[in-house]
PDB file of C-alpha atoms in Angstrom:
ATOM      1  CA  MET A   1     133.965 172.214  82.122  1.00 47.00           C
ATOM      2  CA  THR A   2     132.923 170.867  85.590  1.00 58.00           C
ATOM      3  CA  PRO A   3     134.384 173.243  88.349  1.00 63.00           C
ATOM      4  CA  GLY A   4     136.779 171.331  89.433  1.00 55.00           C
ATOM      5  CA  ASN A   5     138.808 171.157  86.312  1.00 55.00           C
ATOM      6  CA  ARG A   6     139.713 174.673  86.717  1.00 69.00           C
ATOM      7  CA  LEU A   7     141.736 173.288  89.774  1.00 79.00           C
ATOM      8  CA  PHE A   8     142.782 170.656  89.118  1.00 86.00           C
ATOM      9  CA  THR A   9     144.879 169.253  85.304  1.00 89.00           C
ATOM     10  CA  SER A  10     142.348 166.750  83.802  1.00 89.00           C
ATOM     11  CA  ASP A  11     145.723 164.191  84.362  1.00 91.00           C
ATOM     12  CA  GLU A  12     145.081 164.913  88.489  1.00 91.00           C
ATOM     13  CA  ILE A  13     141.366 164.249  87.964  1.00 94.00           C
ATOM     14  CA  ARG A  14     140.938 161.650  85.560  1.00 94.00           C
ATOM     15  CA  PRO A  15     141.906 158.568  88.683  1.00 95.00           C
ATOM     16  CA  LEU A  16     139.459 159.781  91.190  1.00 96.00           C
ATOM     17  CA  ALA A  17     136.718 159.748  88.653  1.00 96.00           C
ATOM     18  CA  GLU A  18     136.886 156.214  87.285  1.00 96.00           C
ATOM     19  CA  ARG A  19     133.584 154.086  87.960  1.00 97.00           C
ATOM     20  CA  SER A  20     133.473 150.685  89.368  1.00 97.00           C
ATOM     21  CA  ASP A  21     130.856 147.710  88.991  1.00 97.00           C
ATOM     22  CA  LEU A  22     133.116 146.148  91.496  1.00 97.00           C
ATOM     23  CA  TRP A  23     132.669 149.225  93.960  1.00 97.00           C
ATOM     24  CA  GLY A  24     128.854 150.076  92.549  1.00 98.00           C
ATOM     25  CA  ALA A  25     127.429 146.529  93.783  1.00 98.00           C
ATOM     26  CA  TRP A  26     129.855 146.746  97.101  1.00 98.00           C
ATOM     27  CA  LEU A  27     127.768 149.682  98.024  1.00 98.00           C
ATOM     28  CA  VAL A  28     124.355 148.524  97.263  1.00 98.00           C
ATOM     29  CA  LEU A  29     124.668 145.308  98.935  1.00 98.00           C
ATOM     30  CA  HIS A  30     126.225 146.807 101.998  1.00 98.00           C
ATOM     31  CA  CYS A  31     123.363 149.298 102.025  1.00 98.00           C
ATOM     32  CA  TRP A  32     120.887 146.515 101.759  1.00 98.00           C
ATOM     33  CA  GLY A  33     123.210 144.370 104.182  1.00 98.00           C
ATOM     34  CA  VAL A  34     123.153 147.200 107.407  1.00 98.00           C
ATOM     35  CA  ILE A  35     119.219 147.155 106.738  1.00 98.00           C
ATOM     36  CA  ALA A  36     119.437 143.469 107.264  1.00 97.00           C
ATOM     37  CA  ALA A  37     121.589 143.419 110.004  1.00 98.00           C
ATOM     38  CA  ALA A  38     119.456 146.140 111.720  1.00 98.00           C
ATOM     39  CA  MET A  39     116.190 143.825 111.831  1.00 97.00           C
ATOM     40  CA  ALA A  40     118.548 141.232 112.932  1.00 96.00           C
ATOM     41  CA  LEU A  41     119.422 142.946 115.565  1.00 96.00           C
ATOM     42  CA  PHE A  42     115.583 142.885 116.609  1.00 96.00           C
ATOM     43  CA  LEU A  43     114.969 139.389 116.156  1.00 94.00           C
ATOM     44  CA  VAL A  44     118.085 138.154 118.673  1.00 96.00           C
ATOM     45  CA  TRP A  45     117.140 141.059 121.365  1.00 96.00           C
ATOM     46  CA  PRO A  46     113.589 142.127 120.775  1.00 96.00           C
ATOM     47  CA  ASN A  47     112.847 145.587 123.184  1.00 97.00           C
ATOM     48  CA  PRO A  48     111.828 148.984 122.725  1.00 97.00           C
ATOM     49  CA  LEU A  49     115.174 150.176 122.661  1.00 98.00           C
ATOM     50  CA  THR A  50     116.373 147.624 119.741  1.00 98.00           C
ATOM     51  CA  LEU A  51     113.314 148.614 118.089  1.00 98.00           C
ATOM     52  CA  ILE A  52     114.479 152.640 118.084  1.00 98.00           C
ATOM     53  CA  LEU A  53     117.981 151.146 117.276  1.00 98.00           C
ATOM     54  CA  ALA A  54     117.054 149.471 114.184  1.00 98.00           C
ATOM     55  CA  VAL A  55     114.221 152.007 113.255  1.00 98.00           C
ATOM     56  CA  MET A  56     116.935 155.028 113.344  1.00 98.00           C
ATOM     57  CA  ILE A  57     120.084 152.429 110.847  1.00 98.00           C
ATOM     58  CA  ILE A  58     117.358 151.868 108.620  1.00 98.00           C
ATOM     59  CA  GLY A  59     116.125 155.403 107.922  1.00 98.00           C
ATOM     60  CA  SER A  60     120.494 155.994 107.993  1.00 98.00           C
ATOM     61  CA  ARG A  61     120.106 153.549 105.297  1.00 98.00           C
ATOM     62  CA  GLN A  62     117.076 154.883 103.117  1.00 98.00           C
ATOM     63  CA  LEU A  63     119.084 157.760 102.525  1.00 98.00           C
ATOM     64  CA  GLY A  64     121.715 155.681 102.390  1.00 98.00           C
ATOM     65  CA  LEU A  65     119.656 154.286  98.568  1.00 98.00           C
ATOM     66  CA  ALA A  66     118.734 158.304  98.635  1.00 97.00           C
ATOM     67  CA  ILE A  67     122.333 159.049  97.759  1.00 97.00           C
ATOM     68  CA  LEU A  68     122.986 155.875  96.066  1.00 98.00           C
ATOM     69  CA  MET A  69     120.186 156.850  93.412  1.00 97.00           C
ATOM     70  CA  HIS A  70     121.914 159.889  93.324  1.00 97.00           C
ATOM     71  CA  GLU A  71     124.667 158.576  92.564  1.00 98.00           C
ATOM     72  CA  ALA A  72     123.340 156.832  89.547  1.00 98.00           C
ATOM     73  CA  ALA A  73     121.810 159.546  88.579  1.00 96.00           C
ATOM     74  CA  HIS A  74     125.418 161.397  87.141  1.00 97.00           C
ATOM     75  CA  ASN A  75     126.224 157.724  86.140  1.00 97.00           C
ATOM     76  CA  ALA A  76     128.674 157.330  89.385  1.00 97.00           C
ATOM     77  CA  LEU A  77     127.883 155.067  90.776  1.00 98.00           C
ATOM     78  CA  PHE A  78     128.619 151.805  88.111  1.00 98.00           C
ATOM     79  CA  LYS A  79     130.639 151.941  85.241  1.00 96.00           C
ATOM     80  CA  SER A  80     128.319 150.161  83.591  1.00 93.00           C
ATOM     81  CA  ARG A  81     125.495 152.938  82.044  1.00 94.00           C
ATOM     82  CA  ARG A  82     122.601 150.086  82.129  1.00 95.00           C
ATOM     83  CA  LEU A  83     123.624 149.393  85.273  1.00 97.00           C
ATOM     84  CA  ASN A  84     123.177 152.413  87.071  1.00 98.00           C
ATOM     85  CA  GLU A  85     119.921 152.935  85.116  1.00 97.00           C
ATOM     86  CA  LEU A  86     119.063 149.651  86.772  1.00 97.00           C
ATOM     87  CA  ALA A  87     119.852 149.178  90.062  1.00 98.00           C
ATOM     88  CA  GLY A  88     120.095 153.087  90.531  1.00 97.00           C
ATOM     89  CA  ASP A  89     116.460 153.183  89.850  1.00 96.00           C
ATOM     90  CA  TRP A  90     114.909 149.862  91.423  1.00 97.00           C
ATOM     91  CA  LEU A  91     117.645 148.615  94.097  1.00 98.00           C
ATOM     92  CA  CYS A  92     118.069 152.156  95.202  1.00 97.00           C
ATOM     93  CA  GLY A  93     115.628 154.765  94.438  1.00 96.00           C
ATOM     94  CA  ARG A  94     111.816 152.815  94.003  1.00 96.00           C
ATOM     95  CA  PRO A  95     112.166 150.707  97.825  1.00 97.00           C
ATOM     96  CA  ILE A  96     111.831 154.700  98.968  1.00 96.00           C
ATOM     97  CA  LEU A  97     109.763 155.684  96.750  1.00 94.00           C
ATOM     98  CA  ALA A  98     112.293 158.119  94.215  1.00 93.00           C
ATOM     99  CA  ASP A  99     112.497 158.336  90.256  1.00 90.00           C
ATOM    100  CA  LEU A 100     115.795 158.207  88.721  1.00 93.00           C
ATOM    101  CA  PRO A 101     114.396 160.017  85.377  1.00 90.00           C
ATOM    102  CA  ALA A 102     112.755 162.537  87.614  1.00 87.00           C
ATOM    103  CA  TYR A 103     115.297 163.010  89.923  1.00 90.00           C
ATOM    104  CA  ARG A 104     118.308 163.132  87.744  1.00 92.00           C
ATOM    105  CA  ARG A 105     116.299 165.763  85.550  1.00 88.00           C
ATOM    106  CA  TYR A 106     115.073 168.161  87.886  1.00 87.00           C
ATOM    107  CA  HIS A 107     119.258 167.618  90.221  1.00 91.00           C
ATOM    108  CA  LEU A 108     121.151 167.924  86.915  1.00 91.00           C
ATOM    109  CA  LYS A 109     119.018 171.733  87.192  1.00 92.00           C
ATOM    110  CA  HIS A 110     120.153 172.543  90.618  1.00 93.00           C
ATOM    111  CA  HIS A 111     123.917 171.747  89.767  1.00 95.00           C
ATOM    112  CA  ARG A 112     123.485 174.001  86.857  1.00 94.00           C
ATOM    113  CA  HIS A 113     121.999 176.865  88.612  1.00 94.00           C
ATOM    114  CA  THR A 114     123.141 176.356  91.924  1.00 95.00           C
ATOM    115  CA  GLN A 115     121.543 179.517  94.649  1.00 94.00           C
ATOM    116  CA  THR A 116     120.347 181.065  92.080  1.00 93.00           C
ATOM    117  CA  ASP A 117     116.584 181.837  91.156  1.00 92.00           C
ATOM    118  CA  GLN A 118     116.210 178.612  88.884  1.00 92.00           C
ATOM    119  CA  ASP A 119     117.785 176.405  91.687  1.00 92.00           C
ATOM    120  CA  PRO A 120     114.827 174.092  91.945  1.00 88.00           C
ATOM    121  CA  ASP A 121     116.343 173.681  95.548  1.00 89.00           C
ATOM    122  CA  LEU A 122     115.781 176.965  96.655  1.00 89.00           C
ATOM    123  CA  VAL A 123     113.297 176.515  98.726  1.00 86.00           C
ATOM    124  CA  LEU A 124     114.762 174.201 100.627  1.00 86.00           C
ATOM    125  CA  SER A 125     118.126 176.303 101.560  1.00 90.00           C
ATOM    126  CA  ALA A 126     115.718 179.645 101.446  1.00 90.00           C
ATOM    127  CA  PRO A 127     114.642 179.621 104.906  1.00 91.00           C
ATOM    128  CA  PHE A 128     117.920 179.059 106.623  1.00 95.00           C
ATOM    129  CA  PRO A 129     118.722 180.248 108.886  1.00 96.00           C
ATOM    130  CA  THR A 130     115.708 180.653 111.046  1.00 96.00           C
ATOM    131  CA  THR A 131     115.247 180.922 115.016  1.00 97.00           C
ATOM    132  CA  LYS A 132     115.710 177.720 116.979  1.00 97.00           C
ATOM    133  CA  SER A 133     111.762 177.678 117.686  1.00 97.00           C
ATOM    134  CA  SER A 134     111.144 177.204 113.911  1.00 96.00           C
ATOM    135  CA  LEU A 135     114.018 174.324 113.535  1.00 97.00           C
ATOM    136  CA  ARG A 136     112.819 172.450 116.758  1.00 97.00           C
ATOM    137  CA  ARG A 137     109.031 172.524 115.545  1.00 97.00           C
ATOM    138  CA  LYS A 138     110.666 171.192 111.802  1.00 96.00           C
ATOM    139  CA  ILE A 139     112.049 168.361 113.635  1.00 97.00           C
ATOM    140  CA  LEU A 140     109.276 167.252 116.221  1.00 97.00           C
ATOM    141  CA  ARG A 141     107.523 167.421 112.517  1.00 97.00           C
ATOM    142  CA  ASP A 142     109.897 165.333 111.044  1.00 97.00           C
ATOM    143  CA  LEU A 143     110.091 162.421 114.100  1.00 97.00           C
ATOM    144  CA  THR A 144     106.420 162.163 114.554  1.00 97.00           C
ATOM    145  CA  GLY A 145     106.075 161.277 110.752  1.00 96.00           C
ATOM    146  CA  ARG A 146     103.979 164.446 110.052  1.00 96.00           C
ATOM    147  CA  THR A 147     106.593 165.209 107.262  1.00 94.00           C
ATOM    148  CA  GLY A 148     106.303 162.066 105.781  1.00 94.00           C
ATOM    149  CA  ILE A 149     103.069 161.449 105.610  1.00 94.00           C
ATOM    150  CA  LYS A 150     102.401 165.449 103.658  1.00 91.00           C
ATOM    151  CA  LEU A 151     104.990 163.855 101.084  1.00 89.00           C
ATOM    152  CA  ARG A 152     103.593 160.586 100.467  1.00 89.00           C
ATOM    153  CA  ALA A 153     100.170 162.604 100.289  1.00 87.00           C
ATOM    154  CA  GLN A 154     101.399 165.087  97.675  1.00 83.00           C
ATOM    155  CA  GLN A 155     102.518 162.549  95.737  1.00 84.00           C
ATOM    156  CA  LEU A 156      99.591 160.695  95.570  1.00 83.00           C
ATOM    157  CA  ALA A 157      97.825 164.008  94.594  1.00 80.00           C
ATOM    158  CA  PHE A 158     100.782 164.574  91.851  1.00 76.00           C
ATOM    159  CA  ALA A 159     100.148 160.757  90.444  1.00 72.00           C
ATOM    160  CA  PHE A 160      96.841 161.253  90.355  1.00 72.00           C
ATOM    161  CA  LYS A 161      96.972 164.103  88.732  1.00 73.00           C
ATOM    162  CA  THR A 162      99.329 162.867  86.043  1.00 68.00           C
ATOM    163  CA  ALA A 163      96.319 159.408  85.349  1.00 60.00           C
ATOM    164  CA  PHE A 164      94.331 162.252  83.746  1.00 62.00           C
ATOM    165  CA  ASP A 165      96.688 164.691  82.341  1.00 63.00           C
ATOM    166  CA  PRO A 166     100.293 163.128  81.769  1.00 59.00           C
ATOM    167  CA  ASP A 167     102.102 166.534  80.410  1.00 60.00           C
ATOM    168  CA  ILE A 168     102.199 168.013  84.185  1.00 61.00           C
ATOM    169  CA  GLU A 169     105.460 168.959  85.849  1.00 59.00           C
ATOM    170  CA  PRO A 170     106.351 168.469  88.549  1.00 54.00           C
ATOM    171  CA  ASP A 171     107.601 171.917  89.226  1.00 52.00           C
ATOM    172  CA  ASP A 172     104.423 172.712  88.033  1.00 43.00           C
ATOM    173  CA  ASP A 173     101.666 171.327  90.983  1.00 41.00           C
ATOM    174  CA  GLY A 174     104.787 172.322  93.519  1.00 42.00           C
ATOM    175  CA  LEU A 175     106.629 169.031  94.598  1.00 45.00           C
ATOM    176  CA  SER A 176     109.462 168.728  95.789  1.00 47.00           C
ATOM    177  CA  GLN A 177     111.032 165.641  93.580  1.00 49.00           C
ATOM    178  CA  ALA A 178     114.479 165.687  95.994  1.00 58.00           C
ATOM    179  CA  PHE A 179     114.605 162.251  96.416  1.00 70.00           C
ATOM    180  CA  ALA A 180     110.280 161.948  96.214  1.00 70.00           C
ATOM    181  CA  GLY A 181     109.399 160.936  92.929  1.00 67.00           C
ATOM    182  CA  PRO A 182     106.690 162.041  91.000  1.00 67.00           C
ATOM    183  CA  SER A 183     105.482 158.589  89.567  1.00 74.00           C
ATOM    184  CA  LEU A 184     104.461 155.773  92.127  1.00 83.00           C
ATOM    185  CA  GLY A 185     103.659 153.043  89.712  1.00 86.00           C
ATOM    186  CA  LYS A 186     107.268 151.130  89.662  1.00 91.00           C
ATOM    187  CA  SER A 187     107.181 151.779  93.134  1.00 93.00           C
ATOM    188  CA  LEU A 188     104.557 150.155  94.856  1.00 93.00           C
ATOM    189  CA  ILE A 189     105.831 147.326  92.714  1.00 96.00           C
ATOM    190  CA  ALA A 190     108.606 147.742  94.788  1.00 96.00           C
ATOM    191  CA  ASN A 191     107.318 147.773  97.554  1.00 97.00           C
ATOM    192  CA  ALA A 192     105.139 145.342  97.048  1.00 97.00           C
ATOM    193  CA  VAL A 193     108.157 142.486  96.933  1.00 97.00           C
ATOM    194  CA  LEU A 194     109.307 144.269 100.374  1.00 97.00           C
ATOM    195  CA  LEU A 195     106.227 143.312 101.865  1.00 98.00           C
ATOM    196  CA  ALA A 196     106.403 140.306  99.892  1.00 97.00           C
ATOM    197  CA  VAL A 197     109.389 139.060 100.825  1.00 96.00           C
ATOM    198  CA  PHE A 198     108.565 139.559 104.809  1.00 96.00           C
ATOM    199  CA  THR A 199     105.380 137.455 104.346  1.00 96.00           C
ATOM    200  CA  ALA A 200     107.323 134.376 103.439  1.00 96.00           C
ATOM    201  CA  ILE A 201     109.767 134.975 106.103  1.00 91.00           C
ATOM    202  CA  GLY A 202     106.404 135.477 108.303  1.00 89.00           C
ATOM    203  CA  ALA A 203     106.680 138.341 109.712  1.00 93.00           C
ATOM    204  CA  TRP A 204     104.793 140.794 106.978  1.00 96.00           C
ATOM    205  CA  TRP A 205     104.641 143.160 110.412  1.00 96.00           C
ATOM    206  CA  TRP A 206     108.217 143.881 109.505  1.00 96.00           C
ATOM    207  CA  TYR A 207     107.345 146.066 106.887  1.00 98.00           C
ATOM    208  CA  PRO A 208     104.784 148.597 108.217  1.00 98.00           C
ATOM    209  CA  VAL A 209     107.557 148.706 111.393  1.00 98.00           C
ATOM    210  CA  PHE A 210     110.771 148.035 109.612  1.00 98.00           C
ATOM    211  CA  TRP A 211     110.138 149.967 106.417  1.00 98.00           C
ATOM    212  CA  LEU A 212     107.205 152.425 106.362  1.00 98.00           C
ATOM    213  CA  LEU A 213     108.146 153.420 109.896  1.00 98.00           C
ATOM    214  CA  PRO A 214     111.565 154.777 108.914  1.00 98.00           C
ATOM    215  CA  LEU A 215     110.406 156.421 105.490  1.00 97.00           C
ATOM    216  CA  LEU A 216     108.416 158.364 107.419  1.00 97.00           C
ATOM    217  CA  THR A 217     110.064 159.249 110.594  1.00 98.00           C
ATOM    218  CA  TRP A 218     114.364 159.350 110.639  1.00 98.00           C
ATOM    219  CA  TYR A 219     114.814 159.023 106.807  1.00 97.00           C
ATOM    220  CA  GLN A 220     112.761 162.165 107.277  1.00 96.00           C
ATOM    221  CA  LEU A 221     115.268 163.870 109.833  1.00 97.00           C
ATOM    222  CA  VAL A 222     118.805 163.025 107.747  1.00 97.00           C
ATOM    223  CA  VAL A 223     116.555 164.017 104.238  1.00 95.00           C
ATOM    224  CA  ARG A 224     116.511 167.793 106.030  1.00 95.00           C
ATOM    225  CA  ILE A 225     119.775 167.448 107.956  1.00 96.00           C
ATOM    226  CA  ARG A 226     121.256 166.551 105.057  1.00 96.00           C
ATOM    227  CA  ASN A 227     119.743 169.331 102.927  1.00 94.00           C
ATOM    228  CA  ILE A 228     120.330 172.365 105.802  1.00 96.00           C
ATOM    229  CA  ALA A 229     124.027 170.978 105.658  1.00 97.00           C
ATOM    230  CA  GLU A 230     124.880 170.987 101.735  1.00 96.00           C
ATOM    231  CA  HIS A 231     123.082 174.639 101.212  1.00 96.00           C
ATOM    232  CA  GLY A 232     121.401 176.254 103.941  1.00 95.00           C
ATOM    233  CA  ALA A 233     122.614 179.104 104.860  1.00 93.00           C
ATOM    234  CA  VAL A 234     125.468 179.561 102.792  1.00 95.00           C
ATOM    235  CA  GLU A 235     126.086 182.395 100.253  1.00 94.00           C
ATOM    236  CA  ARG A 236     123.918 183.147  97.070  1.00 93.00           C
ATOM    237  CA  THR A 237     126.581 183.139  94.705  1.00 94.00           C
ATOM    238  CA  SER A 238     127.983 181.195  91.571  1.00 91.00           C
ATOM    239  CA  ASP A 239     131.223 181.024  93.641  1.00 95.00           C
ATOM    240  CA  PRO A 240     131.471 176.821  94.385  1.00 93.00           C
ATOM    241  CA  MET A 241     133.614 177.501  97.419  1.00 95.00           C
ATOM    242  CA  ARG A 242     130.774 179.624  98.648  1.00 96.00           C
ATOM    243  CA  ASN A 243     127.201 178.607  97.381  1.00 96.00           C
ATOM    244  CA  THR A 244     127.835 175.034  99.304  1.00 97.00           C
ATOM    245  CA  ARG A 245     129.003 173.502 102.016  1.00 98.00           C
ATOM    246  CA  THR A 246     131.032 170.712 103.177  1.00 98.00           C
ATOM    247  CA  THR A 247     130.691 169.025 106.683  1.00 98.00           C
ATOM    248  CA  LEU A 248     132.834 167.425 108.696  1.00 98.00           C
ATOM    249  CA  ALA A 249     131.909 164.140 110.226  1.00 97.00           C
ATOM    250  CA  GLY A 250     132.581 161.575 112.735  1.00 96.00           C
ATOM    251  CA  PRO A 251     131.821 157.889 112.165  1.00 96.00           C
ATOM    252  CA  LEU A 252     128.634 157.553 114.900  1.00 97.00           C
ATOM    253  CA  MET A 253     126.884 160.936 112.301  1.00 97.00           C
ATOM    254  CA  ARG A 254     128.175 158.678 108.843  1.00 97.00           C
ATOM    255  CA  ALA A 255     126.606 156.320 110.665  1.00 97.00           C
ATOM    256  CA  PHE A 256     123.030 157.808 111.212  1.00 97.00           C
ATOM    257  CA  VAL A 257     122.881 160.821 109.362  1.00 97.00           C
ATOM    258  CA  ALA A 258     125.598 161.040 106.409  1.00 97.00           C
ATOM    259  CA  PRO A 259     126.462 157.923 105.112  1.00 98.00           C
ATOM    260  CA  TYR A 260     128.221 157.069 101.660  1.00 98.00           C
ATOM    261  CA  TRP A 261     130.287 160.521 101.864  1.00 98.00           C
ATOM    262  CA  VAL A 262     127.681 162.506 101.341  1.00 98.00           C
ATOM    263  CA  ASN A 263     128.743 165.372 103.657  1.00 98.00           C
ATOM    264  CA  TYR A 264     131.253 166.488 101.156  1.00 98.00           C
ATOM    265  CA  HIS A 265     129.279 168.130  99.269  1.00 98.00           C
ATOM    266  CA  LEU A 266     131.340 170.885  97.626  1.00 98.00           C
ATOM    267  CA  GLU A 267     133.644 168.086  96.237  1.00 97.00           C
ATOM    268  CA  HIS A 268     131.251 167.137  94.701  1.00 98.00           C
ATOM    269  CA  HIS A 269     130.046 169.992  93.416  1.00 97.00           C
ATOM    270  CA  LEU A 270     133.298 170.461  91.839  1.00 96.00           C
ATOM    271  CA  VAL A 271     133.739 167.294  89.850  1.00 96.00           C
ATOM    272  CA  MET A 272     130.377 166.150  90.150  1.00 95.00           C
ATOM    273  CA  HIS A 273     130.757 162.594  88.205  1.00 95.00           C
ATOM    274  CA  MET A 274     134.012 161.694  90.793  1.00 97.00           C
ATOM    275  CA  PRO A 275     131.826 158.346  92.645  1.00 98.00           C
ATOM    276  CA  CYS A 276     131.001 159.307  95.987  1.00 97.00           C
ATOM    277  CA  ARG A 277     134.228 156.664  97.575  1.00 97.00           C
ATOM    278  CA  ASN A 278     137.006 159.510  96.264  1.00 98.00           C
ATOM    279  CA  LEU A 279     135.354 162.532  97.434  1.00 98.00           C
ATOM    280  CA  PRO A 280     137.430 162.172 100.926  1.00 98.00           C
ATOM    281  CA  ARG A 281     140.567 162.225  98.451  1.00 97.00           C
ATOM    282  CA  LEU A 282     139.137 165.372  96.747  1.00 97.00           C
ATOM    283  CA  HIS A 283     138.733 166.965 100.061  1.00 97.00           C
ATOM    284  CA  ASP A 284     142.346 166.228 101.219  1.00 97.00           C
ATOM    285  CA  MET A 285     143.719 167.456  98.022  1.00 96.00           C
ATOM    286  CA  LEU A 286     141.908 170.745  98.618  1.00 96.00           C
ATOM    287  CA  MET A 287     143.194 171.289 102.046  1.00 96.00           C
ATOM    288  CA  ALA A 288     146.332 170.569 100.712  1.00 95.00           C
ATOM    289  CA  ARG A 289     146.680 173.477  98.356  1.00 92.00           C
ATOM    290  CA  GLY A 290     145.344 175.742 100.690  1.00 94.00           C
ATOM    291  CA  ALA A 291     142.008 175.984  99.743  1.00 95.00           C
ATOM    292  CA  GLY A 292     140.502 175.698 102.916  1.00 95.00           C
ATOM    293  CA  GLY A 293     140.157 178.833 103.819  1.00 95.00           C
ATOM    294  CA  ARG A 294     137.860 179.367 100.539  1.00 95.00           C
ATOM    295  CA  MET A 295     135.850 176.724 101.384  1.00 97.00           C
ATOM    296  CA  GLN A 296     132.637 176.458 103.256  1.00 97.00           C
ATOM    297  CA  ILE A 297     133.601 174.118 106.028  1.00 98.00           C
ATOM    298  CA  GLY A 298     131.133 173.132 108.868  1.00 97.00           C
ATOM    299  CA  ARG A 299     133.042 171.250 111.144  1.00 97.00           C
ATOM    300  CA  SER A 300     130.047 168.946 112.264  1.00 98.00           C
ATOM    301  CA  TYR A 301     126.524 168.814 111.832  1.00 98.00           C
ATOM    302  CA  ALA A 302     126.141 170.630 115.477  1.00 97.00           C
ATOM    303  CA  ASP A 303     127.653 173.398 113.932  1.00 98.00           C
ATOM    304  CA  VAL A 304     125.768 173.369 110.743  1.00 98.00           C
ATOM    305  CA  LEU A 305     122.516 172.797 112.901  1.00 98.00           C
ATOM    306  CA  ARG A 306     123.482 176.153 115.195  1.00 97.00           C
ATOM    307  CA  LEU A 307     123.918 178.051 112.412  1.00 97.00           C
ATOM    308  CA  ALA A 308     120.868 177.317 110.524  1.00 97.00           C
ATOM    309  CA  SER A 309     118.761 178.487 113.394  1.00 97.00           C
ATOM    310  CA  SER A 310     120.866 181.296 114.522  1.00 96.00           C
ATOM    311  CA  ARG A 311     118.059 183.949 113.034  1.00 95.00           C
ATOM    312  CA  PRO A 312     116.749 185.915 116.699  1.00 94.00           C
ATOM    313  CA  GLU A 313     113.727 185.118 117.734  1.00 90.00           C
ATOM    314  CA  GLN A 314     110.990 187.681 117.360  1.00 83.00           C
ATOM    315  CA  PRO A 315     109.383 189.217 119.930  1.00 77.00           C
ATOM    316  CA  GLY A 316     106.273 188.105 121.790  1.00 59.00           C
TER     317      GLY A 316
END
């Protein structure tokens, strides 16, 4: 029984948990369409401003692909399990160097042990709250590509180790699997296809500029913000209303930081098999029943980041 079943009847949850192949296809097409539109923006108006804007938009939609892979990991993106596996892995996960099967094993463990010592995501949330200077350093490392390069190096090192010892588990190697796949073979194929497409249209250099650059920079930042907002500076408790957070987001933040309703994370933990498109409706039901006072709700991502960097600086 999921926590949401104790708050709602099965008849209330059932229609909101209904999967749709049409919706799944639309979300995947929308994500790739926004990426293509960002590239087209630079093609029509090539200048430094549209380049930066394209990198930000593409990086946010690379997170969008990760979110849709997450949906597929819960078999919630499509009604068909086969479509969840194929599209979730090849169209969503592999292009961003993620690995759906490994991510599913890792992520379901996170749901079983949220904010306990057995939670594999605890390493992402435990450092918070931190100091303002520490958070600034993290953001700078993300935007300059240092975080992304370090993570890619970890992936390569792990892939090299498993070539000699296939029984090594990612947790044994200290590799965080939060949207980072330990197996790179299929990811290299997916990225080779992207490079081939760019080359075919006469713009091979778009691959490093409009795919790798966002993946190493803006994507890393929004993944960090997402991690902080979901479980950073929350209570270490088994209560799903207190050990995770929903963050309210306007159109601008949904476009650049929190696509595809990812900000409704508390609701996702209550009913983890519910398609993301229905999480706002579940949120409204909770609020209508007076549950808002029990819930961890961030008024904005800016407020959450202020809370996450509220630890006083050490003197000297």
